[in-house]
Amino acid sequence: MIKIQKFTFNPFQENTYLLFDETKECIIIDPGCYEKAEQDLLKTFVKENKLKPVKLINTHCHIDHVLGNKF
Protein backbone atom coordinates (compact mmCIF):
# COMPACT_ATOMS: atom_id res chain seq x y z
CA MET A 1 0.00 0.00 0.00
CA ILE A 2 1.35 3.41 -0.95
CA LYS A 3 1.69 5.90 1.89
CA ILE A 4 1.84 9.66 1.46
CA GLN A 5 3.60 12.10 3.78
CA LYS A 6 3.04 15.83 3.26
CA PHE A 7 5.33 18.65 4.36
CA THR A 8 4.74 22.39 3.96
CA PHE A 9 7.94 24.34 3.31
CA ASN A 10 9.36 27.80 2.62
CA PRO A 11 7.71 31.23 2.84
CA PHE A 12 5.44 30.32 -0.08
CA GLN A 13 3.92 27.47 2.00
CA GLU A 14 4.63 24.97 -0.79
CA ASN A 15 3.56 21.35 -0.30
CA THR A 16 6.19 18.63 -0.64
CA TYR A 17 5.10 14.99 -0.81
CA LEU A 18 6.89 11.72 -0.15
CA LEU A 19 5.31 8.58 -1.58
CA PHE A 20 6.55 5.23 -0.27
CA ASP A 21 5.51 1.65 0.30
CA GLU A 22 6.74 -1.52 2.01
CA THR A 23 9.79 -1.67 -0.30
CA LYS A 24 11.03 1.50 1.47
CA GLU A 25 11.76 3.15 -1.88
CA CYS A 26 10.34 6.66 -1.98
CA ILE A 27 9.58 9.39 -4.47
CA ILE A 28 9.96 13.03 -3.46
CA ILE A 29 7.57 15.41 -5.22
CA ASP A 30 8.23 19.18 -5.32
CA PRO A 31 11.03 19.40 -2.73
CA GLY A 32 10.48 22.99 -1.62
CA CYS A 33 12.67 22.70 1.48
CA TYR A 34 14.99 25.69 1.43
CA GLU A 35 16.11 26.42 4.97
CA LYS A 36 18.32 24.02 6.92
CA ALA A 37 15.55 23.26 9.43
CA GLU A 38 13.26 22.23 6.56
CA GLN A 39 15.97 20.09 4.98
CA ASP A 40 16.64 18.47 8.35
CA LEU A 41 12.94 17.69 8.81
CA LEU A 42 12.78 15.92 5.45
CA LYS A 43 16.09 14.14 6.01
CA THR A 44 15.01 12.96 9.48
CA PHE A 45 11.73 11.57 8.16
CA VAL A 46 13.55 9.64 5.43
CA LYS A 47 16.16 8.32 7.87
CA GLU A 48 13.74 7.38 10.68
CA ASN A 49 11.53 5.47 8.24
CA LYS A 50 14.55 3.86 6.54
CA LEU A 51 13.44 5.16 3.15
CA LYS A 52 15.52 5.14 -0.03
CA PRO A 53 14.78 8.07 -2.37
CA VAL A 54 14.74 6.76 -5.94
CA LYS A 55 13.06 9.63 -7.84
CA LEU A 56 12.62 13.37 -7.61
CA ILE A 57 9.63 14.83 -9.43
CA ASN A 58 8.84 18.49 -10.02
CA THR A 59 5.25 19.11 -11.04
CA HIS A 60 6.36 22.42 -12.54
CA CYS A 61 9.33 24.75 -12.28
CA HIS A 62 8.11 27.59 -10.07
CA ILE A 63 10.77 28.63 -7.58
CA ASP A 64 8.84 27.42 -4.54
CA HIS A 65 8.68 23.89 -5.94
CA VAL A 66 12.35 23.52 -6.84
CA LEU A 67 14.15 25.19 -3.92
CA GLY A 68 15.21 21.83 -2.48
CA ASN A 69 16.21 20.08 -5.70
CA LYS A 70 19.92 20.52 -5.03
CA PHE A 71 19.56 19.41 -1.43
mmCIF file of N, CA and C in Angstrom:
data_model
loop_
_atom_site.group_PDB
_atom_site.id
_atom_site.type_symbol
_atom_site.label_atom_id
_atom_site.label_comp_id
_atom_site.label_asym_id
_atom_site.label_seq_id
_atom_site.Cartn_x
_atom_site.Cartn_y
_atom_site.Cartn_z
ATOM 1 N N MET A 1 0.839 -1.182 0.000
ATOM 2 C CA MET A 1 0.000 0.000 0.000
ATOM 3 C C MET A 1 0.886 1.248 0.000
ATOM 4 N N ILE A 2 0.580 2.174 -0.860
ATOM 5 C CA ILE A 2 1.352 3.411 -0.945
ATOM 6 C C ILE A 2 0.925 4.365 0.166
ATOM 7 N N LYS A 3 1.931 4.906 0.850
ATOM 8 C CA LYS A 3 1.693 5.902 1.894
ATOM 9 C C LYS A 3 2.154 7.256 1.372
ATOM 10 N N ILE A 4 1.507 8.297 1.866
ATOM 11 C CA ILE A 4 1.843 9.663 1.462
ATOM 12 C C ILE A 4 2.129 10.487 2.717
ATOM 13 N N GLN A 5 3.259 11.177 2.706
ATOM 14 C CA GLN A 5 3.601 12.102 3.781
ATOM 15 C C GLN A 5 3.712 13.494 3.177
ATOM 16 N N LYS A 6 3.030 14.457 3.772
ATOM 17 C CA LYS A 6 3.041 15.833 3.264
ATOM 18 C C LYS A 6 3.814 16.741 4.209
ATOM 19 N N PHE A 7 4.627 17.606 3.630
ATOM 20 C CA PHE A 7 5.330 18.647 4.360
ATOM 21 C C PHE A 7 4.982 19.981 3.707
ATOM 22 N N THR A 8 4.950 21.047 4.494
ATOM 23 C CA THR A 8 4.743 22.393 3.958
ATOM 24 C C THR A 8 6.009 23.189 4.251
ATOM 25 N N PHE A 9 6.643 23.695 3.181
ATOM 26 C CA PHE A 9 7.942 24.338 3.308
ATOM 27 C C PHE A 9 7.956 25.737 2.707
ATOM 28 N N ASN A 10 8.938 26.481 3.106
ATOM 29 C CA ASN A 10 9.358 27.802 2.623
ATOM 30 C C ASN A 10 8.282 28.873 2.801
ATOM 31 N N PRO A 11 8.664 30.131 2.638
ATOM 32 C CA PRO A 11 7.713 31.234 2.841
ATOM 33 C C PRO A 11 6.487 31.185 1.928
ATOM 34 N N PHE A 12 6.581 30.443 0.833
ATOM 35 C CA PHE A 12 5.443 30.318 -0.076
ATOM 36 C C PHE A 12 4.434 29.268 0.391
ATOM 37 N N GLN A 13 4.784 28.535 1.464
ATOM 38 C CA GLN A 13 3.924 27.468 2.000
ATOM 39 C C GLN A 13 3.648 26.395 0.944
ATOM 40 N N GLU A 14 4.704 25.977 0.273
ATOM 41 C CA GLU A 14 4.631 24.968 -0.790
ATOM 42 C C GLU A 14 4.516 23.577 -0.171
ATOM 43 N N ASN A 15 3.741 22.718 -0.789
ATOM 44 C CA ASN A 15 3.564 21.348 -0.304
ATOM 45 C C ASN A 15 4.539 20.404 -0.998
ATOM 46 N N THR A 16 5.273 19.671 -0.178
ATOM 47 C CA THR A 16 6.189 18.630 -0.639
ATOM 48 C C THR A 16 5.597 17.300 -0.218
ATOM 49 N N TYR A 17 5.669 16.309 -1.100
ATOM 50 C CA TYR A 17 5.103 14.992 -0.805
ATOM 51 C C TYR A 17 6.166 13.912 -0.940
ATOM 52 N N LEU A 18 6.109 12.934 -0.040
ATOM 53 C CA LEU A 18 6.892 11.715 -0.152
ATOM 54 C C LEU A 18 5.916 10.570 -0.328
ATOM 55 N N LEU A 19 6.116 9.775 -1.356
ATOM 56 C CA LEU A 19 5.307 8.576 -1.576
ATOM 57 C C LEU A 19 6.210 7.382 -1.344
ATOM 58 N N PHE A 20 5.735 6.410 -0.555
ATOM 59 C CA PHE A 20 6.550 5.233 -0.272
ATOM 60 C C PHE A 20 5.653 4.046 0.043
ATOM 61 N N ASP A 21 6.257 2.871 -0.009
ATOM 62 C CA ASP A 21 5.511 1.647 0.297
ATOM 63 C C ASP A 21 6.409 0.705 1.090
ATOM 64 N N GLU A 22 6.009 -0.552 1.192
ATOM 65 C CA GLU A 22 6.741 -1.519 2.013
ATOM 66 C C GLU A 22 8.146 -1.823 1.481
ATOM 67 N N THR A 23 8.439 -1.470 0.234
ATOM 68 C CA THR A 23 9.792 -1.674 -0.298
ATOM 69 C C THR A 23 10.776 -0.664 0.287
ATOM 70 N N LYS A 24 10.251 0.405 0.878
ATOM 71 C CA LYS A 24 11.025 1.504 1.467
ATOM 72 C C LYS A 24 11.634 2.435 0.420
ATOM 73 N N GLU A 25 11.357 2.187 -0.861
ATOM 74 C CA GLU A 25 11.763 3.148 -1.877
ATOM 75 C C GLU A 25 10.764 4.299 -1.845
ATOM 76 N N CYS A 26 11.257 5.525 -2.027
ATOM 77 C CA CYS A 26 10.343 6.664 -1.983
ATOM 78 C C CYS A 26 10.585 7.607 -3.150
ATOM 79 N N ILE A 27 9.553 8.350 -3.449
ATOM 80 C CA ILE A 27 9.584 9.391 -4.468
ATOM 81 C C ILE A 27 9.322 10.712 -3.755
ATOM 82 N N ILE A 28 10.139 11.700 -4.039
ATOM 83 C CA ILE A 28 9.959 13.032 -3.461
ATOM 84 C C ILE A 28 9.381 13.930 -4.549
ATOM 85 N N ILE A 29 8.257 14.551 -4.252
ATOM 86 C CA ILE A 29 7.574 15.412 -5.218
ATOM 87 C C ILE A 29 7.627 16.861 -4.737
ATOM 88 N N ASP A 30 8.138 17.737 -5.590
ATOM 89 C CA ASP A 30 8.233 19.175 -5.317
ATOM 90 C C ASP A 30 8.975 19.477 -4.010
ATOM 91 N N PRO A 31 10.273 19.183 -3.971
ATOM 92 C CA PRO A 31 11.026 19.404 -2.733
ATOM 93 C C PRO A 31 11.298 20.890 -2.485
ATOM 94 N N GLY A 32 10.374 21.552 -1.853
ATOM 95 C CA GLY A 32 10.483 22.988 -1.616
ATOM 96 C C GLY A 32 11.266 23.359 -0.380
ATOM 97 N N CYS A 33 11.936 22.402 0.247
ATOM 98 C CA CYS A 33 12.675 22.695 1.482
ATOM 99 C C CYS A 33 13.900 23.547 1.152
ATOM 100 N N TYR A 34 13.940 24.726 1.728
ATOM 101 C CA TYR A 34 14.987 25.693 1.426
ATOM 102 C C TYR A 34 15.902 25.923 2.624
ATOM 103 N N GLU A 35 15.320 26.147 3.776
ATOM 104 C CA GLU A 35 16.112 26.423 4.970
ATOM 105 C C GLU A 35 16.617 25.119 5.581
ATOM 106 N N LYS A 36 17.712 25.215 6.325
ATOM 107 C CA LYS A 36 18.322 24.023 6.916
ATOM 108 C C LYS A 36 17.339 23.252 7.790
ATOM 109 N N ALA A 37 16.528 23.940 8.561
ATOM 110 C CA ALA A 37 15.554 23.257 9.429
ATOM 111 C C ALA A 37 14.570 22.439 8.600
ATOM 112 N N GLU A 38 14.180 22.963 7.442
ATOM 113 C CA GLU A 38 13.260 22.232 6.558
ATOM 114 C C GLU A 38 13.957 21.022 5.948
ATOM 115 N N GLN A 39 15.199 21.208 5.533
ATOM 116 C CA GLN A 39 15.971 20.094 4.984
ATOM 117 C C GLN A 39 16.166 19.009 6.035
ATOM 118 N N ASP A 40 16.456 19.428 7.262
ATOM 119 C CA ASP A 40 16.639 18.466 8.353
ATOM 120 C C ASP A 40 15.362 17.690 8.637
ATOM 121 N N LEU A 41 14.224 18.356 8.577
ATOM 122 C CA LEU A 41 12.942 17.690 8.808
ATOM 123 C C LEU A 41 12.710 16.592 7.773
ATOM 124 N N LEU A 42 12.953 16.911 6.519
ATOM 125 C CA LEU A 42 12.782 15.923 5.450
ATOM 126 C C LEU A 42 13.791 14.783 5.604
ATOM 127 N N LYS A 43 15.040 15.141 5.853
ATOM 128 C CA LYS A 43 16.093 14.137 6.013
ATOM 129 C C LYS A 43 15.793 13.207 7.194
ATOM 130 N N THR A 44 15.335 13.767 8.301
ATOM 131 C CA THR A 44 15.012 12.965 9.479
ATOM 132 C C THR A 44 13.875 11.999 9.194
ATOM 133 N N PHE A 45 12.840 12.457 8.496
ATOM 134 C CA PHE A 45 11.725 11.569 8.165
ATOM 135 C C PHE A 45 12.209 10.399 7.310
ATOM 136 N N VAL A 46 13.029 10.695 6.315
ATOM 137 C CA VAL A 46 13.553 9.642 5.433
ATOM 138 C C VAL A 46 14.388 8.652 6.244
ATOM 139 N N LYS A 47 15.262 9.177 7.084
ATOM 140 C CA LYS A 47 16.158 8.322 7.869
ATOM 141 C C LYS A 47 15.387 7.482 8.890
ATOM 142 N N GLU A 48 14.482 8.105 9.642
ATOM 143 C CA GLU A 48 13.736 7.378 10.680
ATOM 144 C C GLU A 48 12.852 6.278 10.103
ATOM 145 N N ASN A 49 12.389 6.468 8.875
ATOM 146 C CA ASN A 49 11.532 5.472 8.236
ATOM 147 C C ASN A 49 12.314 4.543 7.308
ATOM 148 N N LYS A 50 13.649 4.708 7.334
ATOM 149 C CA LYS A 50 14.550 3.859 6.535
ATOM 150 C C LYS A 50 14.174 3.844 5.056
ATOM 151 N N LEU A 51 13.865 5.039 4.542
ATOM 152 C CA LEU A 51 13.444 5.163 3.151
ATOM 153 C C LEU A 51 14.650 5.377 2.233
ATOM 154 N N LYS A 52 14.492 4.969 0.993
ATOM 155 C CA LYS A 52 15.522 5.142 -0.028
ATOM 156 C C LYS A 52 14.928 5.967 -1.168
ATOM 157 N N PRO A 53 15.287 7.252 -1.255
ATOM 158 C CA PRO A 53 14.778 8.066 -2.366
ATOM 159 C C PRO A 53 15.288 7.526 -3.708
ATOM 160 N N VAL A 54 14.363 7.289 -4.629
ATOM 161 C CA VAL A 54 14.739 6.763 -5.943
ATOM 162 C C VAL A 54 14.355 7.705 -7.080
ATOM 163 N N LYS A 55 13.469 8.662 -6.807
ATOM 164 C CA LYS A 55 13.061 9.630 -7.835
ATOM 165 C C LYS A 55 12.749 10.968 -7.196
ATOM 166 N N LEU A 56 12.982 12.000 -7.979
ATOM 167 C CA LEU A 56 12.622 13.368 -7.613
ATOM 168 C C LEU A 56 11.752 13.889 -8.748
ATOM 169 N N ILE A 57 10.564 14.345 -8.412
ATOM 170 C CA ILE A 57 9.633 14.831 -9.427
ATOM 171 C C ILE A 57 9.249 16.274 -9.118
ATOM 172 N N ASN A 58 9.357 17.127 -10.126
ATOM 173 C CA ASN A 58 8.839 18.489 -10.022
ATOM 174 C C ASN A 58 7.589 18.574 -10.881
ATOM 175 N N THR A 59 6.483 18.991 -10.276
ATOM 176 C CA THR A 59 5.245 19.107 -11.041
ATOM 177 C C THR A 59 5.312 20.267 -12.019
ATOM 178 N N HIS A 60 6.079 21.291 -11.655
ATOM 179 C CA HIS A 60 6.359 22.417 -12.539
ATOM 180 C C HIS A 60 7.539 23.180 -11.948
ATOM 181 N N CYS A 61 8.065 24.127 -12.674
ATOM 182 C CA CYS A 61 9.330 24.753 -12.277
ATOM 183 C C CYS A 61 9.196 26.125 -11.625
ATOM 184 N N HIS A 62 8.164 26.357 -10.863
ATOM 185 C CA HIS A 62 8.108 27.586 -10.075
ATOM 186 C C HIS A 62 9.130 27.479 -8.952
ATOM 187 N N ILE A 63 9.685 28.600 -8.562
ATOM 188 C CA ILE A 63 10.771 28.631 -7.584
ATOM 189 C C ILE A 63 10.426 27.898 -6.289
ATOM 190 N N ASP A 64 9.203 28.044 -5.807
ATOM 191 C CA ASP A 64 8.844 27.425 -4.535
ATOM 192 C C ASP A 64 8.821 25.900 -4.607
ATOM 193 N N HIS A 65 8.732 25.337 -5.782
ATOM 194 C CA HIS A 65 8.680 23.885 -5.941
ATOM 195 C C HIS A 65 10.058 23.266 -6.150
ATOM 196 N N VAL A 66 11.039 24.071 -6.504
ATOM 197 C CA VAL A 66 12.350 23.516 -6.839
ATOM 198 C C VAL A 66 13.462 23.947 -5.880
ATOM 199 N N LEU A 67 13.132 24.687 -4.842
ATOM 200 C CA LEU A 67 14.151 25.192 -3.922
ATOM 201 C C LEU A 67 15.018 24.084 -3.334
ATOM 202 N N GLY A 68 14.461 22.917 -3.101
ATOM 203 C CA GLY A 68 15.207 21.829 -2.478
ATOM 204 C C GLY A 68 15.778 20.812 -3.445
ATOM 205 N N ASN A 69 15.700 21.058 -4.733
ATOM 206 C CA ASN A 69 16.215 20.081 -5.696
ATOM 207 C C ASN A 69 17.684 19.742 -5.448
ATOM 208 N N LYS A 70 18.490 20.748 -5.229
ATOM 209 C CA LYS A 70 19.920 20.524 -5.028
ATOM 210 C C LYS A 70 20.181 19.770 -3.730
ATOM 211 N N PHE A 71 19.409 20.086 -2.727
ATOM 212 C CA PHE A 71 19.556 19.415 -1.432
ATOM 213 C C PHE A 71 19.325 17.938 -1.609
#
